[in-house]
GROMACS .gro file of C-alpha atoms in nm:
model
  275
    1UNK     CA    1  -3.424  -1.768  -1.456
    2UNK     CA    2  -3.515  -1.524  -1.165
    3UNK     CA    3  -3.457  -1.120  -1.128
    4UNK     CA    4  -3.129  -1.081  -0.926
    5UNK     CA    5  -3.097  -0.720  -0.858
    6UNK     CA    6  -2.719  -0.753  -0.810
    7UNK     CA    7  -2.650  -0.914  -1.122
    8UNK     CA    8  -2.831  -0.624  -1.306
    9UNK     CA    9  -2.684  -0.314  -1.143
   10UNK     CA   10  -2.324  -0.459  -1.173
   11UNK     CA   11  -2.367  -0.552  -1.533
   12UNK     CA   12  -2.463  -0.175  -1.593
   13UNK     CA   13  -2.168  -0.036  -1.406
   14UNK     CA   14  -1.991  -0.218  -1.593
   15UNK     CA   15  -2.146  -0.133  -1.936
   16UNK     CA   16  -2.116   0.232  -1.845
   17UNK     CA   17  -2.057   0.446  -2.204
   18UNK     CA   18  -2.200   0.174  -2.425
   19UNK     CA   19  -2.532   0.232  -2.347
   20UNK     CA   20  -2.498   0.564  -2.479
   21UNK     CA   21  -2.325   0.479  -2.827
   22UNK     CA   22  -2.615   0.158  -2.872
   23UNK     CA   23  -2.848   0.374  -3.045
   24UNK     CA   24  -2.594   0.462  -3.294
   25UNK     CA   25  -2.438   0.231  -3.405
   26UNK     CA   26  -2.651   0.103  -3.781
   27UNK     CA   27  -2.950   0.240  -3.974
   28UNK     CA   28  -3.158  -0.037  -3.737
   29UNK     CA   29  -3.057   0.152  -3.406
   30UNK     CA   30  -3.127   0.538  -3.516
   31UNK     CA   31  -3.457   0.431  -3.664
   32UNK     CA   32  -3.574   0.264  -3.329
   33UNK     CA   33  -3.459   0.606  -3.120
   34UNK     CA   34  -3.670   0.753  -3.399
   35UNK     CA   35  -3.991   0.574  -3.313
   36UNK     CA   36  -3.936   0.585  -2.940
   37UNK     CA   37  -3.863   0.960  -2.939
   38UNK     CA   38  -4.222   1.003  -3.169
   39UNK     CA   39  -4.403   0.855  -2.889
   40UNK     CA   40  -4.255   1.058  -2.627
   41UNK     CA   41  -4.299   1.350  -2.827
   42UNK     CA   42  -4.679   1.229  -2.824
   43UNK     CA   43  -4.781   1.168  -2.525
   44UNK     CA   44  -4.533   1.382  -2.298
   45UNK     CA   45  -4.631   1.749  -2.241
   46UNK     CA   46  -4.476   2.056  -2.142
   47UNK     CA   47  -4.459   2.101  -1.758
   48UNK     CA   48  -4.559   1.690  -1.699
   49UNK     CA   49  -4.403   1.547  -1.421
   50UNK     CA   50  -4.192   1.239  -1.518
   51UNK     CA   51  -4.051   0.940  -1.376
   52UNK     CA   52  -3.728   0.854  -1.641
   53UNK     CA   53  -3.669   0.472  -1.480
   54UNK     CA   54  -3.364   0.299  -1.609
   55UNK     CA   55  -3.284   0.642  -1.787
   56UNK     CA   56  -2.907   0.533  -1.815
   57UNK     CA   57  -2.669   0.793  -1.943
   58UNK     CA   58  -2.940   1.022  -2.036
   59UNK     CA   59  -3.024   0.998  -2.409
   60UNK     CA   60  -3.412   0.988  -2.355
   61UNK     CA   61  -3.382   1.198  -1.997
   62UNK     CA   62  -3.246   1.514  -2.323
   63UNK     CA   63  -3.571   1.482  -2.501
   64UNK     CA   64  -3.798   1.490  -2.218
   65UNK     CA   65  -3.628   1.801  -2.125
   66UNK     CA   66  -3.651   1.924  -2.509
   67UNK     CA   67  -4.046   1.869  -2.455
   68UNK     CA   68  -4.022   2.085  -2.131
   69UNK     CA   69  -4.057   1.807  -1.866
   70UNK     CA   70  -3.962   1.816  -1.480
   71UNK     CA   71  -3.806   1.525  -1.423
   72UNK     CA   72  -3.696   1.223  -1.178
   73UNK     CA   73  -3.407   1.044  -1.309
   74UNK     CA   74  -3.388   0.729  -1.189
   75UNK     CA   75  -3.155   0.393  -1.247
   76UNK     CA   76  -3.062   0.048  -1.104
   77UNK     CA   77  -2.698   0.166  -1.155
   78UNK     CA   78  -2.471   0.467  -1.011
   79UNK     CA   79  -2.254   0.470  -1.280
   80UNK     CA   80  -2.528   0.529  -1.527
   81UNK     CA   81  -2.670   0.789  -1.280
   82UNK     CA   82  -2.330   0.979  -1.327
   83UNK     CA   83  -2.293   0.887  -1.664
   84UNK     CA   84  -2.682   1.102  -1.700
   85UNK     CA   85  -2.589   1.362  -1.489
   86UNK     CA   86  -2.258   1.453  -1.691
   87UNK     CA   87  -2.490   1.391  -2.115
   88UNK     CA   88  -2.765   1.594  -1.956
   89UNK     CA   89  -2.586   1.888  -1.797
   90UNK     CA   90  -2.343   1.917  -2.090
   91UNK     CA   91  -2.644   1.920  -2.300
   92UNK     CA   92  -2.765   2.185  -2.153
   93UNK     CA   93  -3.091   2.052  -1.955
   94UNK     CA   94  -2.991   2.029  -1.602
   95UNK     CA   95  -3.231   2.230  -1.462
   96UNK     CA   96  -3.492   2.035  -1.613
   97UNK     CA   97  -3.377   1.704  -1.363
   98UNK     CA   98  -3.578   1.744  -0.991
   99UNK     CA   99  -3.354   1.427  -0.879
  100UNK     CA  100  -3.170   1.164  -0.963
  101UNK     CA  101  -3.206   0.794  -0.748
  102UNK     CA  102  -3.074   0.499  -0.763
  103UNK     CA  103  -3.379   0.270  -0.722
  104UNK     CA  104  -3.510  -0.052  -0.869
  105UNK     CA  105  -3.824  -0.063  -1.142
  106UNK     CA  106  -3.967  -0.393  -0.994
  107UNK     CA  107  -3.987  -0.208  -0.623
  108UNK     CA  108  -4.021   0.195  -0.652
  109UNK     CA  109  -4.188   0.201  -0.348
  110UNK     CA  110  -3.968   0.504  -0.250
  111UNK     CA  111  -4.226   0.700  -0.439
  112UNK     CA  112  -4.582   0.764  -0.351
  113UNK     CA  113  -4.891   0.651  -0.527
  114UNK     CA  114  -5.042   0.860  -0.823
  115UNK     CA  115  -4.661   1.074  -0.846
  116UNK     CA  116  -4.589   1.111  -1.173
  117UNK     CA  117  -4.811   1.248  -1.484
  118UNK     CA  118  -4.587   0.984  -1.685
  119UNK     CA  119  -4.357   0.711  -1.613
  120UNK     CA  120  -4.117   0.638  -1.919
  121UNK     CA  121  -3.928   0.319  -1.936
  122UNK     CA  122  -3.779   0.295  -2.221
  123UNK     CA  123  -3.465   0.114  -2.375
  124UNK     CA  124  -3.544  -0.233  -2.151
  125UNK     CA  125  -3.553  -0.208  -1.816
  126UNK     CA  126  -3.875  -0.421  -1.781
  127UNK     CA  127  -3.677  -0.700  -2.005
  128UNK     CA  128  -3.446  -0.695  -1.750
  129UNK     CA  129  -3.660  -0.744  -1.475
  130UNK     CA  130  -3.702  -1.084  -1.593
  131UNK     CA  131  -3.978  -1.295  -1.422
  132UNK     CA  132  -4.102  -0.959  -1.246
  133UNK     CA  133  -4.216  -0.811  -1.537
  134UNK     CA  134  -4.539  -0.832  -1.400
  135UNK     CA  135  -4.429  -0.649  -1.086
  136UNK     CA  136  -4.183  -0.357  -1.299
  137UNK     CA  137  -4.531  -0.264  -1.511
  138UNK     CA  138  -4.748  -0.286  -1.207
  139UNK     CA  139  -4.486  -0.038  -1.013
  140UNK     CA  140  -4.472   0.201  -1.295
  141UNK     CA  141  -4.874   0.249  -1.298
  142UNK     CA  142  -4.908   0.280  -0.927
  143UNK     CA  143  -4.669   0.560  -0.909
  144UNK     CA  144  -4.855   0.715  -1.238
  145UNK     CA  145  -5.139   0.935  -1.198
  146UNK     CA  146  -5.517   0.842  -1.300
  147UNK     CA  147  -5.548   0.916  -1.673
  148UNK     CA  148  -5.159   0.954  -1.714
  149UNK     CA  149  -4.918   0.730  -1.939
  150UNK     CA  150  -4.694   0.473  -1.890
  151UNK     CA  151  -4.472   0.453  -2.212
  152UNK     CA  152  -4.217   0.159  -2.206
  153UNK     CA  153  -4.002  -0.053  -2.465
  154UNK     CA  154  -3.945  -0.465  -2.396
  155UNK     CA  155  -3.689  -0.665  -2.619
  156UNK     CA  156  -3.858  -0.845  -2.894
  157UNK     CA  157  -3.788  -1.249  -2.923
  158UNK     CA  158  -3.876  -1.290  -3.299
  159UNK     CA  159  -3.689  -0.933  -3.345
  160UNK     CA  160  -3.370  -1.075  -3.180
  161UNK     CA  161  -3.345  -1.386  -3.346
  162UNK     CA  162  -3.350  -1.207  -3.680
  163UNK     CA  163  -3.121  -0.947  -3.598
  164UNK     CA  164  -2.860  -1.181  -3.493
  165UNK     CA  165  -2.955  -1.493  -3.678
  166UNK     CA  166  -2.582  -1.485  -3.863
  167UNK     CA  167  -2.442  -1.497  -3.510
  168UNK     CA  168  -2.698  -1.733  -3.360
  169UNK     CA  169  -2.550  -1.985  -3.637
  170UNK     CA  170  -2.211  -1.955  -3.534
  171UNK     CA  171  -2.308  -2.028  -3.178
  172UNK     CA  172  -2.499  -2.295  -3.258
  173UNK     CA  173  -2.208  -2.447  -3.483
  174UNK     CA  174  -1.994  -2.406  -3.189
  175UNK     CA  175  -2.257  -2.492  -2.870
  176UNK     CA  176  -2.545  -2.702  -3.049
  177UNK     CA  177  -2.876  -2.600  -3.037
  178UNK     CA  178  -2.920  -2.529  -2.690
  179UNK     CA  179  -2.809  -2.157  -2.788
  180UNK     CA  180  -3.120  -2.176  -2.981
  181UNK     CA  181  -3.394  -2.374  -2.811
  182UNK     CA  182  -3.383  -2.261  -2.449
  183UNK     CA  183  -3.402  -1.862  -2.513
  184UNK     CA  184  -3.706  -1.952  -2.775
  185UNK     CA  185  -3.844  -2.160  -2.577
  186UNK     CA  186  -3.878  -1.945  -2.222
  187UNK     CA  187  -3.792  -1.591  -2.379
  188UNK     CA  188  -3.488  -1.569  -2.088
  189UNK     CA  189  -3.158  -1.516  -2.247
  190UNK     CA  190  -2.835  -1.560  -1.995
  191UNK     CA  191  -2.488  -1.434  -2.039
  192UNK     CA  192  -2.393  -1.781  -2.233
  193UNK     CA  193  -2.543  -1.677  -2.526
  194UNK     CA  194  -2.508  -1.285  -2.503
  195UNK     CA  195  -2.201  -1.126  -2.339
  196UNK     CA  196  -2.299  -1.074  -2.020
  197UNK     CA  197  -2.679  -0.977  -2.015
  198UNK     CA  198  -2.948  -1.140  -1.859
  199UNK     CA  199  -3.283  -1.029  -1.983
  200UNK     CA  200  -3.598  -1.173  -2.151
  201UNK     CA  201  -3.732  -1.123  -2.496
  202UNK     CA  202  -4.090  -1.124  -2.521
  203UNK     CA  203  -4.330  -1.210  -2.818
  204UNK     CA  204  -4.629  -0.962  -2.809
  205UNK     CA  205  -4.893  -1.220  -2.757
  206UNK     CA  206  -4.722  -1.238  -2.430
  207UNK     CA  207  -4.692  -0.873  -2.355
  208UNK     CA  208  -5.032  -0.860  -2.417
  209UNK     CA  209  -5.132  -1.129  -2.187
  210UNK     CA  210  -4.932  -0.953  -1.896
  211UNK     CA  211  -5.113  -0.620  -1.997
  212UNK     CA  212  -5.459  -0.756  -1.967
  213UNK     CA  213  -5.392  -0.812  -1.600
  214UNK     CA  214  -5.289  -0.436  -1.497
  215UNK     CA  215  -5.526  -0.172  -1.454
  216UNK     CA  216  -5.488   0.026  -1.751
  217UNK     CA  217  -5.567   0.098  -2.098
  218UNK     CA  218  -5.346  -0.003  -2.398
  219UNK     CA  219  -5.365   0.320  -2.622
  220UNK     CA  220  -5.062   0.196  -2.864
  221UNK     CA  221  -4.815  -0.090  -2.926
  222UNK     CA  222  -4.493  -0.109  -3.191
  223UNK     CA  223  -4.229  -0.235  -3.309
  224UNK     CA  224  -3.944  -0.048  -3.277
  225UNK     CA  225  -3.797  -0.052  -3.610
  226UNK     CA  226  -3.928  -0.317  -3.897
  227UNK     CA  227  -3.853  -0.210  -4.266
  228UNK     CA  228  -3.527  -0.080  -4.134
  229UNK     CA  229  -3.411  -0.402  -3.974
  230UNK     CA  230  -3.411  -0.555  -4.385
  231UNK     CA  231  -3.265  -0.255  -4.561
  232UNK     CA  232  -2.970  -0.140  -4.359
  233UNK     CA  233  -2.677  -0.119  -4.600
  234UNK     CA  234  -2.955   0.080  -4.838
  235UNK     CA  235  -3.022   0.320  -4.510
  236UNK     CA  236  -2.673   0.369  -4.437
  237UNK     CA  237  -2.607   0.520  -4.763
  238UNK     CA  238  -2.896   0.787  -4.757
  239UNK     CA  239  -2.825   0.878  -4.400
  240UNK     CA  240  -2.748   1.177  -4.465
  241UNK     CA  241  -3.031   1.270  -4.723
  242UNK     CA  242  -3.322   1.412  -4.538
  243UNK     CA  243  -3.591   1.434  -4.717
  244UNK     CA  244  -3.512   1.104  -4.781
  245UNK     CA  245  -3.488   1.018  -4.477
  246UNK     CA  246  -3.770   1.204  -4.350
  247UNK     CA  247  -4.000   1.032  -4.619
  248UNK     CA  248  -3.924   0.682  -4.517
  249UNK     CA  249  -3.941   0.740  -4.132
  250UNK     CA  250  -4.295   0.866  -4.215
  251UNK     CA  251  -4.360   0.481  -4.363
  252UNK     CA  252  -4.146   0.308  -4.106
  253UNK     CA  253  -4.356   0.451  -3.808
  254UNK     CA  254  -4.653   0.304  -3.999
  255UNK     CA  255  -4.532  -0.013  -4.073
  256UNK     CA  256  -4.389  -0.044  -3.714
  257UNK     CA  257  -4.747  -0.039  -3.556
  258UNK     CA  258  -4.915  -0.251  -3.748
  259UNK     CA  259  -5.012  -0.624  -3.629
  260UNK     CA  260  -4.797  -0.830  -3.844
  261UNK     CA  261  -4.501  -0.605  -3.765
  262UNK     CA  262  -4.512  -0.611  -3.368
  263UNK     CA  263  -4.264  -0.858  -3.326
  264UNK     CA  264  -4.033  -0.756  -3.601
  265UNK     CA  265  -3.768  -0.487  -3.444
  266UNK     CA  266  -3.527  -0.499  -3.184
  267UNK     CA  267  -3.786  -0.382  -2.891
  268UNK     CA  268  -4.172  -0.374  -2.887
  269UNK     CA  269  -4.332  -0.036  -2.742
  270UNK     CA  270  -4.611   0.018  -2.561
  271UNK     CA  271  -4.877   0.307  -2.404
  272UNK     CA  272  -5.028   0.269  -2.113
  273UNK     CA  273  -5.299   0.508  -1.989
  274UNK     CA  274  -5.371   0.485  -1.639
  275UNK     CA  275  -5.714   0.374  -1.567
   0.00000   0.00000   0.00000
């Protein structure tokens, strides 16, 4: 299945608000903005200059600002663009936002080389490139300065099929096994089997592989969310306990980075450093 810019941008003006709710919606989604929000906090600093690509309606272009960040906002989608200009000024944090463009992670050549102190792609957008990954990560580190990061999140394969495993079945009682085989086999996954999208779902040995080819250092990789994904009806009802809540994060972001749990959330992130 090949990129098809077209495809992608309409299927986002279309989504418009729902990519705002996503994160949420369960125990599962809060956790994983959780763990992507501690590796912001981590690795972006006050005053960096960063490159939000496929920011969408905002909800991680509010925390860079939180950290003190100047900002490029940038998306495949005017819609989203809008949709980030109207979250991020009513939060508060418009002054924090250089520009907004509409421009596509697999060619960003609208920007110079060595730009940004960080490039944060987070939420997908490389999934969505499709069979230009390889070209989205390369893009993001040639706009990134020498010794800055690259953070980004991809959709996890073994973390989808468990999620939705209850709803795979049905498909597959309806459609036969082809709802099953093809996206395990080649990682794509086309709007027959998931309302609309078109994206791939990677396993981490093959995020890895693509990594070893771009000229930078992996500092970290995760999953997104792992304990959380098993004990969601238990999470729901202690929401609103934090030191609870607080505890168990503490464990989850532990759990989440460690080898056997890579592939077990709904996206695997990574840190790049710029070599």
């Amino acid at each position: 299945m090949k990129y098809d810019r077209a495809h992608t941008e309409a299927f986002y003006d279309a989504y418009g608000e729902r990519e705002w709710v996503r994160f949420d919606r369960n125990a599962a989604s809060r956790v994983g903005l959780a763990i992507h929000l501690h590796y912001l906090q981590k690795y972006i600093k006050s005053r960096d200059v960063v490159l939000d690509i496929g920011a969408g309606p905002g909800r991680f272009t509010i925390e860079l600002a939180r950290i003190g960040a100047a900002i490029t906002v940038a998306d495949i989608s005017n819609v989203q663009l809008e949709l980030n200009k109207q979250n991020v000024s009513e939060a508060g944090f418009g002054s924090h936002v250089r520009e907004r463009v509409q421009c596509d992670i697999v060619d960003l050549s609208q920007f110079a080389d060595n730009s940004f102190d960080a490039v944060v792609a987070f939420g997908g957008p490389i999934s969505y490139a499709l069979d230009r990954a390889d070209d989205a990560i390369r893009e993001c580190l040639r706009v990134t300065k020498r010794g800055g990061h690259v953070l980004f999140s991809v959709m996890s394969r073994l973390g989808a099929l468990r999620h939705f495993f209850p709803e795979i079945i049905s498909l597959i009682d309806a459609a036969g096994f082809v709802v099953l085989e093809e996206p395990w086999e080649s990682g794509m996954l086309d709007e027959r089997f998931s309302m609309g999208h078109r994206c791939r779902l990677f396993l981490s040995s093959e995020l890895t592989d693509i990594l070893k080819k771009q000229h930078s250092k992996v500092i970290e990789m995760s999953a997104s969310n792992f304990l959380a994904y098993v004990s969601e009806d238990i999470l729901e009802n202690r929401w609103l306990n934090p030191e609870f809540w607080n505890a168990f994060l503490k464990i989850e972001l532990e759990a989440s980075r460690q080898p056997g749990a890579l592939d077990g959330g709904t996206h695997i992130i990574a840190v790049l450093e710029k070599k």
